[in-house]
């Protein structure tokens, strides 16, 4: 994919360019943008053409950038391109985002195509996607080693005030937030009391496994999850096996996130109330 400027820089005259267009060696894709050899474009070719037609400093962004990085898909919509200038630029089939404040550090090249970085792409996606789709994109970025949730959370400090940052940070906090063991006990114990449970035993061994909270009189195990994104497959397998053993022995097992305990205590208390009501019915 070449622009007219590229061709002129290679020494081609206007007549030379026209001759190659007529002979089929060049194919006009958009104003000032040419394909070499054949007019059919791959997805990457279409993305590159969209960036080139938007001028200097343009970069693939939003859902199109997500597709290029492998963390989302475009759903056959218009190609998203960001330009670092104030403009009302319109191009057929292209959603142009005029963003004079887009940092230069937020644009890199992948397969030769200027594209927003994984961090910037996820921030942009947070302005468009529902939370479930956004969470999937974050998970995919982690799987592909583009950026892990902890690094992403730290990186957001450099983008304060940018649209999408608050939404993304809130979503990350709900899954990565973790209390210390002592703080966890301080937060959880009043919730148990509010649900008419006695004080639980903490870090107690039950059937060969250490549990977070144990209510022996009610046969209730309460486990708490933090750093959800970084629970390894072996940790997940061990947790499942532990829950299975406790359930098979007739115990009740409840799981709450650290975020719920610290920031949504009513949710925790409501569930504990329901469990107690069933146990005493």
C-alpha atoms as a PDB file:
ATOM      1  CA  UNK A   1       0.000   0.000   0.000  1.00  0.00           C
ATOM      2  CA  UNK A   2       1.471   3.350  -1.097  1.00  0.00           C
ATOM      3  CA  UNK A   3       0.396   6.961  -1.071  1.00  0.00           C
ATOM      4  CA  UNK A   4       0.957   9.411  -3.904  1.00  0.00           C
ATOM      5  CA  UNK A   5       3.596  11.058  -1.725  1.00  0.00           C
ATOM      6  CA  UNK A   6       5.372   7.677  -1.405  1.00  0.00           C
ATOM      7  CA  UNK A   7       5.349   7.218  -5.155  1.00  0.00           C
ATOM      8  CA  UNK A   8       6.615  10.735  -5.795  1.00  0.00           C
ATOM      9  CA  UNK A   9       9.335  10.147  -3.220  1.00  0.00           C
ATOM     10  CA  UNK A  10      10.391   7.100  -5.220  1.00  0.00           C
ATOM     11  CA  UNK A  11      10.758   9.312  -8.299  1.00  0.00           C
ATOM     12  CA  UNK A  12       7.487   8.597 -10.106  1.00  0.00           C
ATOM     13  CA  UNK A  13       5.991  11.476 -12.073  1.00  0.00           C
ATOM     14  CA  UNK A  14       2.262  12.120 -12.453  1.00  0.00           C
ATOM     15  CA  UNK A  15       2.459  10.584 -15.918  1.00  0.00           C
ATOM     16  CA  UNK A  16       4.313   7.552 -14.562  1.00  0.00           C
ATOM     17  CA  UNK A  17       1.659   7.006 -11.906  1.00  0.00           C
ATOM     18  CA  UNK A  18      -1.149   7.341 -14.460  1.00  0.00           C
ATOM     19  CA  UNK A  19       0.609   4.876 -16.773  1.00  0.00           C
ATOM     20  CA  UNK A  20       0.872   2.270 -14.031  1.00  0.00           C
ATOM     21  CA  UNK A  21      -2.788   2.777 -13.151  1.00  0.00           C
ATOM     22  CA  UNK A  22      -3.768   2.148 -16.749  1.00  0.00           C
ATOM     23  CA  UNK A  23      -1.530  -0.910 -17.032  1.00  0.00           C
ATOM     24  CA  UNK A  24      -2.920  -2.438 -13.832  1.00  0.00           C
ATOM     25  CA  UNK A  25       0.331  -2.297 -11.889  1.00  0.00           C
ATOM     26  CA  UNK A  26      -1.240   0.230  -9.526  1.00  0.00           C
ATOM     27  CA  UNK A  27      -4.848   0.314  -8.310  1.00  0.00           C
ATOM     28  CA  UNK A  28      -6.530   3.369  -6.839  1.00  0.00           C
ATOM     29  CA  UNK A  29      -8.034   2.406  -3.476  1.00  0.00           C
ATOM     30  CA  UNK A  30      -8.941   5.856  -2.214  1.00  0.00           C
ATOM     31  CA  UNK A  31      -7.893   9.383  -2.989  1.00  0.00           C
ATOM     32  CA  UNK A  32      -4.103   9.382  -2.976  1.00  0.00           C
ATOM     33  CA  UNK A  33      -3.819   5.735  -1.840  1.00  0.00           C
ATOM     34  CA  UNK A  34      -2.794   2.905  -4.164  1.00  0.00           C
ATOM     35  CA  UNK A  35      -2.495  -0.871  -3.981  1.00  0.00           C
ATOM     36  CA  UNK A  36       0.369  -2.492  -5.842  1.00  0.00           C
ATOM     37  CA  UNK A  37      -0.241  -5.468  -8.133  1.00  0.00           C
ATOM     38  CA  UNK A  38      -3.869  -6.272  -7.376  1.00  0.00           C
ATOM     39  CA  UNK A  39      -6.916  -4.377  -6.161  1.00  0.00           C
ATOM     40  CA  UNK A  40      -8.163  -7.004  -3.681  1.00  0.00           C
ATOM     41  CA  UNK A  41      -7.288  -6.111  -0.120  1.00  0.00           C
ATOM     42  CA  UNK A  42      -6.825  -8.297   2.942  1.00  0.00           C
ATOM     43  CA  UNK A  43      -8.214  -7.003   6.256  1.00  0.00           C
ATOM     44  CA  UNK A  44      -4.773  -5.626   7.051  1.00  0.00           C
ATOM     45  CA  UNK A  45      -4.698  -3.963   3.659  1.00  0.00           C
ATOM     46  CA  UNK A  46      -8.054  -2.299   4.302  1.00  0.00           C
ATOM     47  CA  UNK A  47      -6.877  -1.097   7.702  1.00  0.00           C
ATOM     48  CA  UNK A  48      -3.679   0.312   6.237  1.00  0.00           C
ATOM     49  CA  UNK A  49      -5.610   2.036   3.454  1.00  0.00           C
ATOM     50  CA  UNK A  50      -7.989   3.585   5.982  1.00  0.00           C
ATOM     51  CA  UNK A  51      -5.083   4.940   8.009  1.00  0.00           C
ATOM     52  CA  UNK A  52      -3.287   6.320   4.947  1.00  0.00           C
ATOM     53  CA  UNK A  53      -6.359   8.048   3.566  1.00  0.00           C
ATOM     54  CA  UNK A  54      -6.754   9.911   6.870  1.00  0.00           C
ATOM     55  CA  UNK A  55      -3.356  11.546   6.556  1.00  0.00           C
ATOM     56  CA  UNK A  56      -0.255  12.009   8.650  1.00  0.00           C
ATOM     57  CA  UNK A  57      -0.469  10.936  12.280  1.00  0.00           C
ATOM     58  CA  UNK A  58      -3.510   8.723  11.744  1.00  0.00           C
ATOM     59  CA  UNK A  59      -3.745   5.373  13.520  1.00  0.00           C
ATOM     60  CA  UNK A  60      -6.144   2.464  13.688  1.00  0.00           C
ATOM     61  CA  UNK A  61      -8.102   2.664  16.944  1.00  0.00           C
ATOM     62  CA  UNK A  62     -11.088   1.517  18.989  1.00  0.00           C
ATOM     63  CA  UNK A  63     -12.753  -1.709  17.740  1.00  0.00           C
ATOM     64  CA  UNK A  64     -10.576  -1.899  14.638  1.00  0.00           C
ATOM     65  CA  UNK A  65      -7.421  -1.695  16.764  1.00  0.00           C
ATOM     66  CA  UNK A  66      -8.874  -4.365  19.050  1.00  0.00           C
ATOM     67  CA  UNK A  67      -9.326  -6.657  16.063  1.00  0.00           C
ATOM     68  CA  UNK A  68      -5.777  -6.044  14.866  1.00  0.00           C
ATOM     69  CA  UNK A  69      -4.426  -6.861  18.351  1.00  0.00           C
ATOM     70  CA  UNK A  70      -6.617  -9.952  18.542  1.00  0.00           C
ATOM     71  CA  UNK A  71      -8.644  -8.823  21.563  1.00  0.00           C
ATOM     72  CA  UNK A  72     -11.948  -8.036  19.842  1.00  0.00           C
ATOM     73  CA  UNK A  73     -13.771  -7.991  16.559  1.00  0.00           C
ATOM     74  CA  UNK A  74     -15.164  -5.304  14.302  1.00  0.00           C
ATOM     75  CA  UNK A  75     -18.565  -6.827  13.447  1.00  0.00           C
ATOM     76  CA  UNK A  76     -18.273  -5.568   9.843  1.00  0.00           C
ATOM     77  CA  UNK A  77     -18.739  -1.968  10.888  1.00  0.00           C
ATOM     78  CA  UNK A  78     -16.815   1.042   9.704  1.00  0.00           C
ATOM     79  CA  UNK A  79     -13.079   1.094  10.260  1.00  0.00           C
ATOM     80  CA  UNK A  80     -12.100   3.228  13.248  1.00  0.00           C
ATOM     81  CA  UNK A  81      -9.188   5.623  12.764  1.00  0.00           C
ATOM     82  CA  UNK A  82      -7.934   8.276  15.175  1.00  0.00           C
ATOM     83  CA  UNK A  83      -6.176  11.442  14.017  1.00  0.00           C
ATOM     84  CA  UNK A  84      -4.124  13.655  16.330  1.00  0.00           C
ATOM     85  CA  UNK A  85      -5.603  16.959  15.239  1.00  0.00           C
ATOM     86  CA  UNK A  86      -8.838  18.921  15.341  1.00  0.00           C
ATOM     87  CA  UNK A  87     -10.741  18.086  12.191  1.00  0.00           C
ATOM     88  CA  UNK A  88     -14.153  17.272  10.755  1.00  0.00           C
ATOM     89  CA  UNK A  89     -12.593  14.839   8.329  1.00  0.00           C
ATOM     90  CA  UNK A  90     -15.056  12.409   6.754  1.00  0.00           C
ATOM     91  CA  UNK A  91     -14.169   9.400   4.656  1.00  0.00           C
ATOM     92  CA  UNK A  92     -16.536   6.713   3.297  1.00  0.00           C
ATOM     93  CA  UNK A  93     -16.508   3.556   5.411  1.00  0.00           C
ATOM     94  CA  UNK A  94     -14.313   5.131   8.091  1.00  0.00           C
ATOM     95  CA  UNK A  95     -15.234   6.366  11.570  1.00  0.00           C
ATOM     96  CA  UNK A  96     -12.777   9.200  12.132  1.00  0.00           C
ATOM     97  CA  UNK A  97     -11.977  10.166  15.731  1.00  0.00           C
ATOM     98  CA  UNK A  98     -10.369  13.613  15.902  1.00  0.00           C
ATOM     99  CA  UNK A  99      -8.223  13.556  19.051  1.00  0.00           C
ATOM    100  CA  UNK A 100      -5.663  16.302  19.249  1.00  0.00           C
ATOM    101  CA  UNK A 101      -4.794  15.209  22.806  1.00  0.00           C
ATOM    102  CA  UNK A 102      -3.983  11.604  21.874  1.00  0.00           C
ATOM    103  CA  UNK A 103      -0.412  11.074  23.168  1.00  0.00           C
ATOM    104  CA  UNK A 104       2.261  10.045  20.697  1.00  0.00           C
ATOM    105  CA  UNK A 105       3.231   7.235  23.067  1.00  0.00           C
ATOM    106  CA  UNK A 106      -0.223   5.745  22.475  1.00  0.00           C
ATOM    107  CA  UNK A 107       0.546   4.845  18.843  1.00  0.00           C
ATOM    108  CA  UNK A 108       2.839   2.050  17.687  1.00  0.00           C
ATOM    109  CA  UNK A 109       3.106  -0.099  14.551  1.00  0.00           C
ATOM    110  CA  UNK A 110       1.870  -3.671  14.224  1.00  0.00           C
ATOM    111  CA  UNK A 111       2.374  -5.467  10.921  1.00  0.00           C
ATOM    112  CA  UNK A 112       3.466  -2.052   9.649  1.00  0.00           C
ATOM    113  CA  UNK A 113       0.109  -0.459  10.488  1.00  0.00           C
ATOM    114  CA  UNK A 114      -0.012   2.534  12.865  1.00  0.00           C
ATOM    115  CA  UNK A 115      -2.330   1.449  15.690  1.00  0.00           C
ATOM    116  CA  UNK A 116      -3.111   2.494  19.236  1.00  0.00           C
ATOM    117  CA  UNK A 117      -1.284   0.536  21.920  1.00  0.00           C
ATOM    118  CA  UNK A 118      -3.098  -2.231  23.797  1.00  0.00           C
ATOM    119  CA  UNK A 119      -3.527   0.082  26.814  1.00  0.00           C
ATOM    120  CA  UNK A 120      -4.950   2.920  24.717  1.00  0.00           C
ATOM    121  CA  UNK A 121      -7.121   0.488  22.773  1.00  0.00           C
ATOM    122  CA  UNK A 122      -8.671  -0.876  25.983  1.00  0.00           C
ATOM    123  CA  UNK A 123      -9.298   2.672  27.229  1.00  0.00           C
ATOM    124  CA  UNK A 124     -11.051   3.484  23.939  1.00  0.00           C
ATOM    125  CA  UNK A 125     -13.080   0.265  24.079  1.00  0.00           C
ATOM    126  CA  UNK A 126     -14.303   1.277  27.542  1.00  0.00           C
ATOM    127  CA  UNK A 127     -16.140   4.194  25.901  1.00  0.00           C
ATOM    128  CA  UNK A 128     -18.065   1.859  23.586  1.00  0.00           C
ATOM    129  CA  UNK A 129     -18.462  -1.653  24.959  1.00  0.00           C
ATOM    130  CA  UNK A 130     -20.683  -3.078  27.645  1.00  0.00           C
ATOM    131  CA  UNK A 131     -18.800  -4.284  30.712  1.00  0.00           C
ATOM    132  CA  UNK A 132     -18.964  -7.971  29.808  1.00  0.00           C
ATOM    133  CA  UNK A 133     -17.426  -7.339  26.377  1.00  0.00           C
ATOM    134  CA  UNK A 134     -14.843  -5.030  27.916  1.00  0.00           C
ATOM    135  CA  UNK A 135     -13.903  -7.669  30.469  1.00  0.00           C
ATOM    136  CA  UNK A 136     -13.439 -10.208  27.686  1.00  0.00           C
ATOM    137  CA  UNK A 137     -11.110  -7.810  25.876  1.00  0.00           C
ATOM    138  CA  UNK A 138      -9.015  -7.340  29.030  1.00  0.00           C
ATOM    139  CA  UNK A 139      -8.841 -11.107  29.504  1.00  0.00           C
ATOM    140  CA  UNK A 140      -7.761 -11.610  25.889  1.00  0.00           C
ATOM    141  CA  UNK A 141      -5.050  -8.961  26.244  1.00  0.00           C
ATOM    142  CA  UNK A 142      -3.796 -10.856  29.294  1.00  0.00           C
ATOM    143  CA  UNK A 143      -3.851 -14.226  27.493  1.00  0.00           C
ATOM    144  CA  UNK A 144      -1.898 -12.794  24.557  1.00  0.00           C
ATOM    145  CA  UNK A 145       0.679 -11.195  26.891  1.00  0.00           C
ATOM    146  CA  UNK A 146      -0.137  -7.738  25.534  1.00  0.00           C
ATOM    147  CA  UNK A 147      -0.789  -6.251  28.977  1.00  0.00           C
ATOM    148  CA  UNK A 148      -1.813  -7.912  32.229  1.00  0.00           C
ATOM    149  CA  UNK A 149      -4.555  -6.406  34.421  1.00  0.00           C
ATOM    150  CA  UNK A 150      -2.154  -5.309  37.152  1.00  0.00           C
ATOM    151  CA  UNK A 151       0.084  -3.473  34.673  1.00  0.00           C
ATOM    152  CA  UNK A 152      -2.993  -2.039  32.960  1.00  0.00           C
ATOM    153  CA  UNK A 153      -4.325  -0.719  36.252  1.00  0.00           C
ATOM    154  CA  UNK A 154      -1.003   1.009  36.968  1.00  0.00           C
ATOM    155  CA  UNK A 155      -0.761   2.386  33.425  1.00  0.00           C
ATOM    156  CA  UNK A 156      -4.108   4.164  33.772  1.00  0.00           C
ATOM    157  CA  UNK A 157      -2.476   6.698  36.112  1.00  0.00           C
ATOM    158  CA  UNK A 158      -0.866   8.294  33.042  1.00  0.00           C
ATOM    159  CA  UNK A 159      -4.263   8.719  31.330  1.00  0.00           C
ATOM    160  CA  UNK A 160      -6.291  10.389  34.072  1.00  0.00           C
ATOM    161  CA  UNK A 161      -9.186  12.393  32.637  1.00  0.00           C
ATOM    162  CA  UNK A 162      -9.287  10.560  29.320  1.00  0.00           C
ATOM    163  CA  UNK A 163     -12.733   9.161  28.398  1.00  0.00           C
ATOM    164  CA  UNK A 164     -12.949   5.481  29.278  1.00  0.00           C
ATOM    165  CA  UNK A 165     -10.341   5.508  32.044  1.00  0.00           C
ATOM    166  CA  UNK A 166     -12.823   5.699  34.914  1.00  0.00           C
ATOM    167  CA  UNK A 167     -14.968   2.887  33.508  1.00  0.00           C
ATOM    168  CA  UNK A 168     -11.948   0.669  32.914  1.00  0.00           C
ATOM    169  CA  UNK A 169     -10.450   1.392  36.335  1.00  0.00           C
ATOM    170  CA  UNK A 170     -13.752   0.608  38.089  1.00  0.00           C
ATOM    171  CA  UNK A 171     -14.019  -2.706  36.261  1.00  0.00           C
ATOM    172  CA  UNK A 172     -10.421  -3.621  37.081  1.00  0.00           C
ATOM    173  CA  UNK A 173     -10.827  -2.670  40.730  1.00  0.00           C
ATOM    174  CA  UNK A 174     -13.783  -5.018  41.111  1.00  0.00           C
ATOM    175  CA  UNK A 175     -11.624  -7.937  39.989  1.00  0.00           C
ATOM    176  CA  UNK A 176      -8.148  -7.090  41.299  1.00  0.00           C
ATOM    177  CA  UNK A 177      -9.009  -5.417  44.615  1.00  0.00           C
ATOM    178  CA  UNK A 178      -7.638  -7.370  47.555  1.00  0.00           C
ATOM    179  CA  UNK A 179      -7.792  -6.811  51.287  1.00  0.00           C
ATOM    180  CA  UNK A 180      -5.066  -7.975  53.624  1.00  0.00           C
ATOM    181  CA  UNK A 181      -5.967 -10.957  55.800  1.00  0.00           C
ATOM    182  CA  UNK A 182      -6.374  -8.744  58.857  1.00  0.00           C
ATOM    183  CA  UNK A 183      -8.523  -6.189  57.027  1.00  0.00           C
ATOM    184  CA  UNK A 184     -10.594  -8.989  55.538  1.00  0.00           C
ATOM    185  CA  UNK A 185     -11.439 -10.215  59.033  1.00  0.00           C
ATOM    186  CA  UNK A 186     -12.227  -6.688  60.221  1.00  0.00           C
ATOM    187  CA  UNK A 187     -14.642  -6.133  57.312  1.00  0.00           C
ATOM    188  CA  UNK A 188     -16.269  -9.563  57.286  1.00  0.00           C
ATOM    189  CA  UNK A 189     -16.952 -10.197  60.968  1.00  0.00           C
ATOM    190  CA  UNK A 190     -19.568  -7.403  61.366  1.00  0.00           C
ATOM    191  CA  UNK A 191     -21.344  -8.726  58.262  1.00  0.00           C
ATOM    192  CA  UNK A 192     -21.620 -12.171  59.827  1.00  0.00           C
ATOM    193  CA  UNK A 193     -22.963 -10.700  63.051  1.00  0.00           C
ATOM    194  CA  UNK A 194     -25.471  -8.578  61.106  1.00  0.00           C
ATOM    195  CA  UNK A 195     -26.774 -11.801  59.540  1.00  0.00           C
ATOM    196  CA  UNK A 196     -27.186 -13.357  63.029  1.00  0.00           C
ATOM    197  CA  UNK A 197     -24.204 -15.669  62.681  1.00  0.00           C
ATOM    198  CA  UNK A 198     -21.678 -16.115  65.508  1.00  0.00           C
ATOM    199  CA  UNK A 199     -18.114 -14.964  64.957  1.00  0.00           C
ATOM    200  CA  UNK A 200     -16.441 -17.345  62.519  1.00  0.00           C
ATOM    201  CA  UNK A 201     -13.166 -19.151  62.941  1.00  0.00           C
ATOM    202  CA  UNK A 202     -10.585 -17.724  60.562  1.00  0.00           C
ATOM    203  CA  UNK A 203      -7.877 -19.535  58.598  1.00  0.00           C
ATOM    204  CA  UNK A 204      -9.147 -22.813  60.020  1.00  0.00           C
ATOM    205  CA  UNK A 205      -8.440 -26.278  58.578  1.00  0.00           C
ATOM    206  CA  UNK A 206     -11.528 -28.158  57.424  1.00  0.00           C
ATOM    207  CA  UNK A 207     -11.206 -31.635  55.883  1.00  0.00           C
ATOM    208  CA  UNK A 208      -7.580 -31.045  55.032  1.00  0.00           C
ATOM    209  CA  UNK A 209      -7.973 -27.573  53.542  1.00  0.00           C
ATOM    210  CA  UNK A 210      -7.394 -24.152  55.068  1.00  0.00           C
ATOM    211  CA  UNK A 211     -10.502 -22.001  54.657  1.00  0.00           C
ATOM    212  CA  UNK A 212     -10.973 -18.277  55.115  1.00  0.00           C
ATOM    213  CA  UNK A 213     -13.971 -18.443  57.474  1.00  0.00           C
ATOM    214  CA  UNK A 214     -15.580 -21.443  59.172  1.00  0.00           C
ATOM    215  CA  UNK A 215     -18.897 -21.555  60.998  1.00  0.00           C
ATOM    216  CA  UNK A 216     -18.788 -25.015  62.619  1.00  0.00           C
ATOM    217  CA  UNK A 217     -22.262 -24.827  64.193  1.00  0.00           C
ATOM    218  CA  UNK A 218     -23.786 -24.217  60.776  1.00  0.00           C
ATOM    219  CA  UNK A 219     -21.477 -26.317  58.611  1.00  0.00           C
ATOM    220  CA  UNK A 220     -20.720 -23.218  56.574  1.00  0.00           C
ATOM    221  CA  UNK A 221     -17.460 -22.425  54.790  1.00  0.00           C
ATOM    222  CA  UNK A 222     -16.945 -18.907  53.437  1.00  0.00           C
ATOM    223  CA  UNK A 223     -14.149 -18.336  50.954  1.00  0.00           C
ATOM    224  CA  UNK A 224     -13.052 -14.980  49.579  1.00  0.00           C
ATOM    225  CA  UNK A 225     -11.532 -14.333  46.167  1.00  0.00           C
ATOM    226  CA  UNK A 226      -9.153 -11.558  45.209  1.00  0.00           C
ATOM    227  CA  UNK A 227      -6.920 -10.996  42.179  1.00  0.00           C
ATOM    228  CA  UNK A 228      -9.316 -12.969  40.045  1.00  0.00           C
ATOM    229  CA  UNK A 229      -7.394 -12.270  36.850  1.00  0.00           C
ATOM    230  CA  UNK A 230      -4.221 -13.818  38.199  1.00  0.00           C
ATOM    231  CA  UNK A 231      -5.552 -17.024  39.654  1.00  0.00           C
ATOM    232  CA  UNK A 232      -3.544 -19.658  37.851  1.00  0.00           C
ATOM    233  CA  UNK A 233      -5.099 -22.855  36.437  1.00  0.00           C
ATOM    234  CA  UNK A 234      -3.541 -24.851  39.296  1.00  0.00           C
ATOM    235  CA  UNK A 235      -5.029 -22.466  41.868  1.00  0.00           C
ATOM    236  CA  UNK A 236      -8.424 -22.686  40.204  1.00  0.00           C
ATOM    237  CA  UNK A 237      -8.246 -26.483  40.141  1.00  0.00           C
ATOM    238  CA  UNK A 238      -7.290 -26.633  43.820  1.00  0.00           C
ATOM    239  CA  UNK A 239     -10.161 -24.304  44.771  1.00  0.00           C
ATOM    240  CA  UNK A 240     -12.636 -26.421  42.793  1.00  0.00           C
ATOM    241  CA  UNK A 241     -11.388 -29.636  44.406  1.00  0.00           C
ATOM    242  CA  UNK A 242     -11.628 -28.068  47.864  1.00  0.00           C
ATOM    243  CA  UNK A 243     -15.196 -26.883  47.244  1.00  0.00           C
ATOM    244  CA  UNK A 244     -16.154 -30.303  45.900  1.00  0.00           C
ATOM    245  CA  UNK A 245     -14.808 -32.105  48.955  1.00  0.00           C
ATOM    246  CA  UNK A 246     -16.573 -29.755  51.358  1.00  0.00           C
ATOM    247  CA  UNK A 247     -19.866 -29.976  49.449  1.00  0.00           C
ATOM    248  CA  UNK A 248     -19.659 -33.769  49.214  1.00  0.00           C
ATOM    249  CA  UNK A 249     -19.294 -33.856  53.001  1.00  0.00           C
ATOM    250  CA  UNK A 250     -22.552 -31.944  53.373  1.00  0.00           C
ATOM    251  CA  UNK A 251     -21.045 -28.535  54.097  1.00  0.00           C
ATOM    252  CA  UNK A 252     -22.276 -25.304  52.583  1.00  0.00           C
ATOM    253  CA  UNK A 253     -19.683 -23.272  50.673  1.00  0.00           C
ATOM    254  CA  UNK A 254     -20.075 -19.583  49.878  1.00  0.00           C
ATOM    255  CA  UNK A 255     -17.688 -17.389  47.903  1.00  0.00           C
ATOM    256  CA  UNK A 256     -17.493 -13.618  48.024  1.00  0.00           C
ATOM    257  CA  UNK A 257     -15.027 -11.264  46.372  1.00  0.00           C
ATOM    258  CA  UNK A 258     -12.909  -8.889  48.404  1.00  0.00           C
ATOM    259  CA  UNK A 259     -14.634  -6.063  46.558  1.00  0.00           C
ATOM    260  CA  UNK A 260     -18.063  -7.239  47.719  1.00  0.00           C
ATOM    261  CA  UNK A 261     -16.942  -7.438  51.324  1.00  0.00           C
ATOM    262  CA  UNK A 262     -15.372  -3.971  51.320  1.00  0.00           C
ATOM    263  CA  UNK A 263     -17.659  -2.083  48.918  1.00  0.00           C
ATOM    264  CA  UNK A 264     -20.938  -4.012  48.663  1.00  0.00           C
ATOM    265  CA  UNK A 265     -21.528  -5.285  52.217  1.00  0.00           C
ATOM    266  CA  UNK A 266     -25.305  -5.369  51.784  1.00  0.00           C
ATOM    267  CA  UNK A 267     -24.916  -7.988  49.057  1.00  0.00           C
ATOM    268  CA  UNK A 268     -22.887 -10.164  51.424  1.00  0.00           C
ATOM    269  CA  UNK A 269     -25.276  -9.713  54.350  1.00  0.00           C
ATOM    270  CA  UNK A 270     -28.312 -10.513  52.190  1.00  0.00           C
ATOM    271  CA  UNK A 271     -26.786 -13.805  51.022  1.00  0.00           C
ATOM    272  CA  UNK A 272     -25.774 -14.748  54.576  1.00  0.00           C
ATOM    273  CA  UNK A 273     -29.317 -13.999  55.774  1.00  0.00           C
ATOM    274  CA  UNK A 274     -30.757 -16.263  53.090  1.00  0.00           C
ATOM    275  CA  UNK A 275     -28.366 -19.094  53.960  1.00  0.00           C
ATOM    276  CA  UNK A 276     -29.190 -18.811  57.639  1.00  0.00           C
ATOM    277  CA  UNK A 277     -32.915 -18.772  56.895  1.00  0.00           C
ATOM    278  CA  UNK A 278     -32.624 -21.989  54.881  1.00  0.00           C
ATOM    279  CA  UNK A 279     -30.465 -23.631  57.559  1.00  0.00           C
ATOM    280  CA  UNK A 280     -32.984 -22.885  60.331  1.00  0.00           C
ATOM    281  CA  UNK A 281     -36.136 -23.667  58.355  1.00  0.00           C
END
